[in-house]
mmCIF file of C-alpha atoms in Angstrom:
data_model
loop_
_atom_site.group_PDB
_atom_site.id
_atom_site.type_symbol
_atom_site.label_atom_id
_atom_site.label_comp_id
_atom_site.label_asym_id
_atom_site.label_seq_id
_atom_site.Cartn_x
_atom_site.Cartn_y
_atom_site.Cartn_z
ATOM 1 C CA MET A 164 -1.015 17.780 -0.075
ATOM 2 C CA LEU A 165 -0.606 18.695 3.599
ATOM 3 C CA ASP A 166 -3.673 20.140 5.334
ATOM 4 C CA ASN A 167 -2.562 20.061 8.982
ATOM 5 C CA ASN A 168 -5.690 18.221 10.104
ATOM 6 C CA ARG A 169 -5.126 17.649 13.819
ATOM 7 C CA ALA A 170 -8.230 15.521 14.392
ATOM 8 C CA GLY A 171 -7.473 12.426 16.389
ATOM 9 C CA ARG A 172 -4.256 13.671 18.013
ATOM 10 C CA PRO A 173 -3.795 11.872 21.345
ATOM 11 C CA ALA A 174 -5.071 13.785 24.366
ATOM 12 C CA GLY A 175 -2.323 15.825 25.939
ATOM 13 C CA ASN A 176 -0.260 15.784 22.728
ATOM 14 C CA GLU A 177 -2.001 18.674 21.003
ATOM 15 C CA ASN A 178 1.052 20.907 21.423
ATOM 16 C CA GLU A 179 3.749 18.227 21.419
ATOM 17 C CA LEU A 180 5.844 17.257 18.443
ATOM 18 C CA MET A 181 5.337 13.704 17.245
ATOM 19 C CA LYS A 182 6.805 10.993 15.062
ATOM 20 C CA ILE A 183 4.127 9.770 12.669
ATOM 21 C CA GLY A 184 4.702 6.392 11.007
ATOM 22 C CA TYR A 185 3.589 5.258 7.568
ATOM 23 C CA ALA A 186 3.714 1.630 6.410
ATOM 24 C CA ARG A 187 2.673 0.028 3.134
ATOM 25 C CA VAL A 188 2.431 -3.509 1.856
ATOM 26 C CA SER A 189 1.636 -4.324 -1.755
ATOM 27 C CA THR A 190 -1.207 -6.794 -1.295
ATOM 28 C CA LEU A 191 -3.698 -7.876 1.331
ATOM 29 C CA GLU A 192 -1.746 -11.108 1.749
ATOM 30 C CA GLN A 193 1.452 -9.395 2.879
ATOM 31 C CA ASN A 194 2.036 -8.791 6.561
ATOM 32 C CA PRO A 195 3.022 -5.273 7.674
ATOM 33 C CA GLU A 196 4.191 -6.389 11.131
ATOM 34 C CA LEU A 197 7.909 -5.998 10.309
ATOM 35 C CA GLN A 198 7.364 -2.381 9.324
ATOM 36 C CA LEU A 199 5.015 -1.681 12.227
ATOM 37 C CA ASP A 200 7.450 -3.090 14.793
ATOM 38 C CA ALA A 201 10.294 -1.009 13.378
ATOM 39 C CA LEU A 202 8.174 2.161 13.360
ATOM 40 C CA LYS A 203 7.065 1.610 16.957
ATOM 41 C CA GLU A 204 10.660 0.984 18.020
ATOM 42 C CA ALA A 205 11.615 4.258 16.315
ATOM 43 C CA GLY A 206 9.177 6.072 18.596
ATOM 44 C CA CYS A 207 6.173 6.575 16.305
ATOM 45 C CA GLU A 208 3.097 7.411 18.371
ATOM 46 C CA LYS A 209 0.661 7.071 15.473
ATOM 47 C CA ILE A 210 1.011 4.804 12.433
ATOM 48 C CA TYR A 211 -0.953 4.732 9.187
ATOM 49 C CA THR A 212 -0.935 1.607 7.014
ATOM 50 C CA ASP A 213 -1.923 1.112 3.375
ATOM 51 C CA LYS A 214 -2.367 -2.343 1.858
ATOM 52 C CA ILE A 215 -2.088 -1.373 -1.786
ATOM 53 C CA SER A 216 0.303 -1.502 -4.731
ATOM 54 C CA GLY A 217 3.010 1.146 -4.762
ATOM 55 C CA ALA A 218 1.963 2.136 -8.290
ATOM 56 C CA LYS A 219 -1.531 3.169 -7.154
ATOM 57 C CA THR A 220 -2.050 6.908 -6.950
ATOM 58 C CA ASP A 221 -4.875 6.683 -4.406
ATOM 59 C CA ARG A 222 -3.402 5.800 -1.027
ATOM 60 C CA PRO A 223 -5.951 6.877 1.602
ATOM 61 C CA GLU A 224 -3.783 6.162 4.651
ATOM 62 C CA LEU A 225 -0.840 8.119 3.217
ATOM 63 C CA LYS A 226 -3.195 11.010 2.563
ATOM 64 C CA GLU A 227 -4.363 10.789 6.181
ATOM 65 C CA ALA A 228 -0.789 10.725 7.460
ATOM 66 C CA LEU A 229 0.211 13.743 5.376
ATOM 67 C CA GLY A 230 -2.857 15.581 6.631
ATOM 68 C CA TYR A 231 -2.036 14.742 10.250
ATOM 69 C CA VAL A 232 1.598 15.860 10.502
ATOM 70 C CA ARG A 233 2.367 19.458 11.381
ATOM 71 C CA LYS A 234 5.384 21.733 11.651
ATOM 72 C CA GLY A 235 8.037 20.161 13.837
ATOM 73 C CA ASP A 236 6.617 16.625 13.517
ATOM 74 C CA CYS A 237 8.473 13.896 11.652
ATOM 75 C CA LEU A 238 7.046 11.388 9.160
ATOM 76 C CA VAL A 239 8.816 8.031 9.463
ATOM 77 C CA VAL A 240 8.838 5.100 7.015
ATOM 78 C CA TRP A 241 10.595 1.752 7.167
ATOM 79 C CA ARG A 242 12.096 2.115 3.676
ATOM 80 C CA LEU A 243 11.995 4.782 0.965
ATOM 81 C CA ASP A 244 10.040 2.627 -1.505
ATOM 82 C CA ARG A 245 7.209 2.367 1.035
ATOM 83 C CA LEU A 246 6.481 6.065 0.532
ATOM 84 C CA GLY A 247 7.078 7.049 -3.094
ATOM 85 C CA ARG A 248 5.536 5.583 -6.268
ATOM 86 C CA SER A 249 8.664 6.787 -8.043
ATOM 87 C CA LEU A 250 11.702 8.927 -7.338
ATOM 88 C CA LYS A 251 9.765 11.935 -8.630
ATOM 89 C CA HIS A 252 6.821 11.247 -6.313
ATOM 90 C CA LEU A 253 9.130 10.620 -3.366
ATOM 91 C CA ILE A 254 10.861 13.947 -3.876
ATOM 92 C CA GLU A 255 7.528 15.757 -4.229
ATOM 93 C CA VAL A 256 6.272 14.338 -0.920
ATOM 94 C CA VAL A 257 9.473 15.112 0.983
ATOM 95 C CA GLU A 258 9.607 18.617 -0.496
ATOM 96 C CA SER A 259 6.018 19.189 0.694
ATOM 97 C CA LEU A 260 6.979 18.028 4.169
ATOM 98 C CA GLU A 261 10.068 20.215 4.217
ATOM 99 C CA THR A 262 8.096 23.260 3.045
ATOM 100 C CA GLN A 263 5.842 23.077 6.089
ATOM 101 C CA GLY A 264 8.730 22.345 8.450
ATOM 102 C CA THR A 265 8.060 18.618 8.890
ATOM 103 C CA GLY A 266 10.943 16.164 9.036
ATOM 104 C CA PHE A 267 11.220 12.856 7.192
ATOM 105 C CA ILE A 268 13.040 9.681 8.236
ATOM 106 C CA SER A 269 13.540 6.398 6.376
ATOM 107 C CA LEU A 270 14.844 3.795 8.799
ATOM 108 C CA GLN A 271 16.492 1.288 6.449
ATOM 109 C CA GLU A 272 18.505 3.865 4.533
ATOM 110 C CA GLY A 273 19.266 6.019 7.575
ATOM 111 C CA PHE A 274 17.742 8.968 5.708
ATOM 112 C CA ASP A 275 16.845 11.882 8.011
ATOM 113 C CA THR A 276 15.998 15.338 6.675
ATOM 114 C CA THR A 277 16.192 16.798 10.180
ATOM 115 C CA THR A 278 19.992 16.491 9.918
ATOM 116 C CA SER A 279 22.340 18.423 7.620
ATOM 117 C CA GLY A 280 23.561 15.143 6.089
ATOM 118 C CA GLY A 281 20.014 14.029 5.333
ATOM 119 C CA LYS A 282 19.180 17.339 3.665
ATOM 120 C CA LEU A 283 22.297 17.030 1.517
ATOM 121 C CA ILE A 284 21.299 13.518 0.387
ATOM 122 C CA PHE A 285 17.818 14.752 -0.469
ATOM 123 C CA GLN A 286 19.275 17.585 -2.547
ATOM 124 C CA ILE A 287 21.376 15.004 -4.407
ATOM 125 C CA PHE A 288 18.212 12.951 -5.053
ATOM 126 C CA GLY A 289 16.538 16.043 -6.476
ATOM 127 C CA ALA A 290 19.524 16.755 -8.728
ATOM 128 C CA LEU A 291 19.524 13.158 -9.988
ATOM 129 C CA ALA A 292 15.791 13.307 -10.723
ATOM 130 C CA GLU A 293 16.267 16.516 -12.719
ATOM 131 C CA PHE A 294 19.207 14.929 -14.542
ATOM 132 C CA GLU A 295 17.015 11.948 -15.457
ATOM 133 C CA ARG A 296 14.242 14.234 -16.750
ATOM 134 C CA ASN A 297 16.744 16.150 -18.881
ATOM 135 C CA LEU A 298 18.099 12.906 -20.345
ATOM 136 C CA ILE A 299 14.585 11.749 -21.258
ATOM 137 C CA ARG A 300 13.837 15.082 -22.943
ATOM 138 C CA GLU A 301 17.119 14.955 -24.890
ATOM 139 C CA ARG A 302 16.526 11.361 -26.004
ATOM 140 C CA THR A 303 12.978 12.212 -27.105
ATOM 141 C CA LYS A 304 14.190 15.187 -29.152
ATOM 142 C CA ALA A 305 16.983 13.108 -30.687
ATOM 143 C CA GLY A 306 14.539 10.325 -31.577
ATOM 144 C CA LEU A 307 12.118 12.738 -33.243
ATOM 145 C CA ALA A 308 14.955 14.386 -35.166
ATOM 146 C CA ALA A 309 16.202 10.994 -36.381
ATOM 147 C CA ALA A 310 12.664 10.002 -37.428
ATOM 148 C CA ARG A 311 12.226 13.238 -39.388
ATOM 149 C CA ALA A 312 15.591 12.674 -41.078
ATOM 150 C CA ARG A 313 14.293 9.299 -42.284
ATOM 151 C CA GLY A 314 11.084 10.908 -43.546
ATOM 152 C CA ARG A 315 8.890 9.749 -40.665
ATOM 153 C CA LEU A 316 6.782 12.380 -38.978
ATOM 154 C CA GLY A 317 5.516 12.089 -35.444
ATOM 155 C CA GLY A 318 1.868 12.021 -34.506
ATOM 156 C CA ARG A 319 -1.029 9.634 -34.159
ATOM 157 C CA LYS A 320 -1.177 6.726 -36.571
ATOM 158 C CA GLU A 321 -4.230 6.828 -38.790
ATOM 159 C CA LYS A 322 -6.890 4.315 -37.822
ATOM 160 C CA LEU A 323 -8.305 3.874 -41.346
ATOM 161 C CA SER A 324 -6.689 3.344 -44.715
ATOM 162 C CA PRO A 325 -7.717 5.531 -47.690
ATOM 163 C CA ASP A 326 -9.828 2.647 -49.038
ATOM 164 C CA GLN A 327 -11.616 2.305 -45.728
ATOM 165 C CA VAL A 328 -12.307 6.039 -45.657
ATOM 166 C CA SER A 329 -13.798 5.829 -49.158
ATOM 167 C CA THR A 330 -15.993 2.920 -48.097
ATOM 168 C CA MET A 331 -17.113 4.827 -45.022
ATOM 169 C CA ARG A 332 -18.010 7.862 -47.146
ATOM 170 C CA ARG A 333 -20.041 5.713 -49.543
ATOM 171 C CA MET A 334 -21.912 4.117 -46.645
ATOM 172 C CA SER A 335 -22.671 7.549 -45.218
ATOM 173 C CA GLU A 336 -23.789 9.025 -48.554
ATOM 174 C CA SER A 337 -26.099 6.076 -49.236
ATOM 175 C CA ARG A 338 -28.094 7.036 -46.134
ATOM 176 C CA GLN A 339 -28.829 3.354 -45.589
ATOM 177 C CA HIS A 340 -26.737 3.115 -42.415
ATOM 178 C CA THR A 341 -26.722 5.030 -39.163
ATOM 179 C CA ILE A 342 -23.528 6.602 -37.893
ATOM 180 C CA ALA A 343 -23.478 4.083 -35.060
ATOM 181 C CA GLU A 344 -23.655 1.205 -37.575
ATOM 182 C CA ILE A 345 -20.847 2.678 -39.664
ATOM 183 C CA CYS A 346 -18.675 3.125 -36.577
ATOM 184 C CA THR A 347 -19.315 -0.485 -35.546
ATOM 185 C CA VAL A 348 -18.378 -1.808 -38.995
ATOM 186 C CA MET A 349 -15.225 0.320 -39.135
ATOM 187 C CA GLY A 350 -14.285 -0.281 -35.536
ATOM 188 C CA ILE A 351 -13.997 3.413 -34.718
ATOM 189 C CA SER A 352 -15.625 5.906 -32.349
ATOM 190 C CA LYS A 353 -18.032 8.648 -33.348
ATOM 191 C CA PRO A 354 -15.418 11.419 -32.805
ATOM 192 C CA THR A 355 -13.101 9.547 -35.177
ATOM 193 C CA TYR A 356 -15.925 9.203 -37.702
ATOM 194 C CA TYR A 357 -16.597 12.940 -37.624
ATOM 195 C CA ARG A 358 -12.878 13.689 -37.917
ATOM 196 C CA TYR A 359 -12.612 11.618 -41.105
ATOM 197 C CA MET A 360 -15.841 12.968 -42.522
ATOM 198 C CA GLY A 361 -14.766 16.538 -41.865
ATOM 199 C CA LYS A 362 -17.782 17.324 -39.724
ATOM 200 C CA SER A 363 -17.876 19.251 -36.451
#
C-alpha cells in the first residue's frame, strides 16, 4: 500500500519530516474547506483530497497520500471516518503506516499513534475488530447448524425446477433450438445450462 514515492516533495524538504493531510467529502457538492482549514492549522504541508463516497474502494488521492509519506512522517485526517471505509479498512491502513514507521493523527478524536496513549487506543480498536469477526463467524456457524437441524442444507438455490429442467432437456434433444435460444427462454446463462445438462 505504501510505496514511499517522494516525487513532488517541496524543495528543501527532501530530508525533513512532514505532516501529510488527507481530506474526503462524499460528493462533489460537499465542501472540504472545513477539513482543509483544520489540516492546515494542524501543520500539514501537503494535503490530498478525494471527493468520493467512503464506500468506494478506489480513492486515488488517498493512494497518492499513502505513496508520499515516509518513515517519520505523519498522516493527518480531520476525522477517522474520512480515512477508513470500515473499521477493518481503517485498521489495515494504520497498521501499514505503523509498519513503515509513519505516524497517524485524527484531529477530531484526538487520536495520535505517535504517542503511547494513541498506540494503546489503536490496539483496542484492533482487538474490537477481531472480536467482531469472531462473533460473525460464530453466528454464521450457529445459523448453519440450526438450518441443518431443521433439514435445510446450505448452498446455492436452484434456478430451475425439475419440470423446467425436463422441458429444457426436451428442447435440447429436439435440436430445433440453439443453446442461446434455450437459455433465453429459461432465463439462465450458458454455464448454468451446461451444469444442468451435465456437459463440460
